[in-house]
Coordinates of N, CA and C in Angstrom, one line a residue:
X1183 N 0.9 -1.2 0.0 CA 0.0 0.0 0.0 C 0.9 1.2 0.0
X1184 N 0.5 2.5 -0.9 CA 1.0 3.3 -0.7 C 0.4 4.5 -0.1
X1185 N 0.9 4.9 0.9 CA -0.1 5.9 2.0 C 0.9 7.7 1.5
X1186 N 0.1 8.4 1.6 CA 0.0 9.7 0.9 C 0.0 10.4 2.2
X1187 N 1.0 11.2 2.7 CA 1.5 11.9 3.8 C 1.6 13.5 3.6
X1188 N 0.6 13.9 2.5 CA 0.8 15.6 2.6 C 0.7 15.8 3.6
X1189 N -0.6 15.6 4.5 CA -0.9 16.3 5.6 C -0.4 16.5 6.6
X1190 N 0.7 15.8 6.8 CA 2.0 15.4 7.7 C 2.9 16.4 7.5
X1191 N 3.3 16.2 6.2 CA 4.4 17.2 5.4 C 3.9 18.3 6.0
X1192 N 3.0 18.7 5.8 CA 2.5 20.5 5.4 C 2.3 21.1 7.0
X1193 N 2.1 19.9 8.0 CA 1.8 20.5 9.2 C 3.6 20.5 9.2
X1194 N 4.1 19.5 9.3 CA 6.1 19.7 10.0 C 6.6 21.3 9.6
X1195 N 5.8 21.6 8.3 CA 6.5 23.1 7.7 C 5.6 23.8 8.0
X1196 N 4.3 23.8 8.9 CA 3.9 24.9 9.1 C 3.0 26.1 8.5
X1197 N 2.6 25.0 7.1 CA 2.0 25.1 5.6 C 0.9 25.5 5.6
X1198 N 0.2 26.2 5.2 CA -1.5 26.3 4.8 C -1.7 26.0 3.5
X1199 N -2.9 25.5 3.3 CA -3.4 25.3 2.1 C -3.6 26.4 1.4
X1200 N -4.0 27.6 2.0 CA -3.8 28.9 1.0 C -2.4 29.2 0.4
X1201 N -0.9 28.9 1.4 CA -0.2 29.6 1.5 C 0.6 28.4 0.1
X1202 N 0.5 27.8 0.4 CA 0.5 26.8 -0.8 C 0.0 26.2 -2.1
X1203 N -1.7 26.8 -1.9 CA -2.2 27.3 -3.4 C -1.5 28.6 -4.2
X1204 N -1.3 30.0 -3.3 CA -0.2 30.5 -3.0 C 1.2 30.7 -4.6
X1205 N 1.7 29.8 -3.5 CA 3.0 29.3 -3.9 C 2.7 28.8 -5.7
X1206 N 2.2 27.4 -5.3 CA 2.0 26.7 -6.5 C 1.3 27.5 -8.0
X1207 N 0.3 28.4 -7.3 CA -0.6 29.2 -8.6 C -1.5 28.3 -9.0
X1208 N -2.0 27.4 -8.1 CA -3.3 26.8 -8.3 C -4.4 26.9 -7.1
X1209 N -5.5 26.5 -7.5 CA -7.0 26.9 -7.0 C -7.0 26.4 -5.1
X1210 N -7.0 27.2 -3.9 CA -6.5 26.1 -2.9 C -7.7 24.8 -2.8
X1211 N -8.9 24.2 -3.6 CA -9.4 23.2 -3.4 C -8.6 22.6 -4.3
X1212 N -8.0 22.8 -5.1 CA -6.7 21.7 -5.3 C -5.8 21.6 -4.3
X1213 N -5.4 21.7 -3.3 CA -4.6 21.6 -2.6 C -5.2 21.0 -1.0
X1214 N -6.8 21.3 -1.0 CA -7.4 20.6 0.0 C -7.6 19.1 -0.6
X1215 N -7.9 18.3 -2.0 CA -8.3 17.5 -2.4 C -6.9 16.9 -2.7
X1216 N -5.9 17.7 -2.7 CA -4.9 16.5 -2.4 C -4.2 16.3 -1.1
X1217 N -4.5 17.1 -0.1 CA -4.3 16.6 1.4 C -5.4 15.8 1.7
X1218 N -6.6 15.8 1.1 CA -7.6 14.6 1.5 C -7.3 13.2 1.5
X1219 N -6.2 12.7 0.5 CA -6.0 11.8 0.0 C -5.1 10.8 0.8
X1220 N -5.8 9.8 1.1 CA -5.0 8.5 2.1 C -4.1 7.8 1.3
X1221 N -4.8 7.4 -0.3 CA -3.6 6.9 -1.0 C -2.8 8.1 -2.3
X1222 N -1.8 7.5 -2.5 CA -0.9 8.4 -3.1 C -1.6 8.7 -4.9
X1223 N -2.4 9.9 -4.7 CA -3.4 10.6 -5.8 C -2.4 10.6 -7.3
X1224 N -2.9 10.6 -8.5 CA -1.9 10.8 -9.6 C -1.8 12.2 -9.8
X1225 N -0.7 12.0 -9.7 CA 0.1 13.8 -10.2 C 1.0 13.2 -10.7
X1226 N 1.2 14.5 -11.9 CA 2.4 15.2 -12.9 C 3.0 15.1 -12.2
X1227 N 4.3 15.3 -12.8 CA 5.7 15.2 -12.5 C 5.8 17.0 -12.0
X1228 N 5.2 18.1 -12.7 CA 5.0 19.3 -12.3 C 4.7 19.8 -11.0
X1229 N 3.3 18.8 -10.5 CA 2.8 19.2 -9.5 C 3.4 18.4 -8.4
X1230 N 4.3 17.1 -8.0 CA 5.0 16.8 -7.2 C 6.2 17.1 -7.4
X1231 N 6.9 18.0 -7.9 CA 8.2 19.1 -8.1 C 7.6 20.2 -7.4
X1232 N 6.9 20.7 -7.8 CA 6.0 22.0 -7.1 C 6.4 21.4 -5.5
X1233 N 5.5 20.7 -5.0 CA 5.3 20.3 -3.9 C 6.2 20.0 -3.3
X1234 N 7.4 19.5 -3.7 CA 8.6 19.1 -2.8 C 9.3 20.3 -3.1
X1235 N 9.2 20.9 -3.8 CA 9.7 22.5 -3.2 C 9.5 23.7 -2.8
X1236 N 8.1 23.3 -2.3 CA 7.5 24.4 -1.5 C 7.7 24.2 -0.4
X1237 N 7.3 22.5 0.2 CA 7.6 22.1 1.3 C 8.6 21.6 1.7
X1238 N 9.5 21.8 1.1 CA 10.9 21.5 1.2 C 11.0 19.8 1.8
X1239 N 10.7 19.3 0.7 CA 11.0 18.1 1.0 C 11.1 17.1 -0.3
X1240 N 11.2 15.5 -0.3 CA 11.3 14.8 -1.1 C 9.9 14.0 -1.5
X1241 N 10.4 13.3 -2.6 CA 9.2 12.2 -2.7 C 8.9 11.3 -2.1
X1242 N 10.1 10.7 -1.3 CA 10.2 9.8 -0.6 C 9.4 10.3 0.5
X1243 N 9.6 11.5 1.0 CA 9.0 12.0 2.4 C 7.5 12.4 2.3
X1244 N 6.6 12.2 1.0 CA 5.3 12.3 0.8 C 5.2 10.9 0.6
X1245 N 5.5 10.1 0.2 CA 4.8 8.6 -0.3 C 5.7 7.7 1.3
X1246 N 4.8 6.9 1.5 CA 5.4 5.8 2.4 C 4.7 4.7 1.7
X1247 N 5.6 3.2 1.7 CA 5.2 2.6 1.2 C 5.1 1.0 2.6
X1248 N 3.9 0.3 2.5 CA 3.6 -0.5 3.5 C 3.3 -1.7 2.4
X1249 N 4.0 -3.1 3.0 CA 3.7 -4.1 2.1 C 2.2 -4.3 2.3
X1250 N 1.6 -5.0 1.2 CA 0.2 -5.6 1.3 C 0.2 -6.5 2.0
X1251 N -0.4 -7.0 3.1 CA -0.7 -8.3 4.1 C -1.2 -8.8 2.8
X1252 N -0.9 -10.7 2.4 CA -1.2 -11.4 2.0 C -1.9 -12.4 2.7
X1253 N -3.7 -12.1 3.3 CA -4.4 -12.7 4.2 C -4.1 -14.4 3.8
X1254 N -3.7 -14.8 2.8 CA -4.0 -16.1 2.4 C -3.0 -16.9 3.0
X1255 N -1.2 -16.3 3.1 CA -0.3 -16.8 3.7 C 0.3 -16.1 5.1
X1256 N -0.5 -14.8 5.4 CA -0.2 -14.5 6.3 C -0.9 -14.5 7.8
X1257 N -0.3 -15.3 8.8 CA -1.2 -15.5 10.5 C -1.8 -14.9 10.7

C-alpha cells in the first residue's frame, strides 16, 4: 500500500493550504483535495516538483510505502 503523507508534510513546515495554493498558482481546493487523500493521488511530475519545493521536501517524504498483508499466507 502506498499511503499519501501531505498532511503530515504541510503540518512539519507549518504550511497552509492557501499559502501553498499561493506558492504553486493553483486553485486552494486543489490543494485541499490532495491533502484529503490517504492513497498516493496521480500527479504530474510538475505538481510533485511544485510540492517538494514548497515544502521543502522529497518524494520519498510524501509517499510511504507498507507491504500488502497477504491474508491467504499470512497469520
Amino acid at each position: 500500500m502506498i499511503r499519501w503523507r501531505l498532511r503530515e508534510i504541510m503540518a512539519r513546515e507549518r504550511m497552509t493550504n492557501k499559502r501553498l495554493s499561493d506558492l504553486m498558482n493553483v486553485h486552494p481546493n486543489t490543494i485541499s483535495n490532495l491533502k484529503k487523500q490517504d492513497n498516493m493521488p496521480h500527479l504530474g511530475g510538475d505538481t510533485l516538483n511544485a510540492l517538494c519545493k514548497y515544502l521543502n521536501c522529497t518524494p520519498s517524504d510524501l509517499i510511504e510505502y507498507k507491504p500488502d498483508r497477504d491474508d491467504a499466507t499470512d497469520p
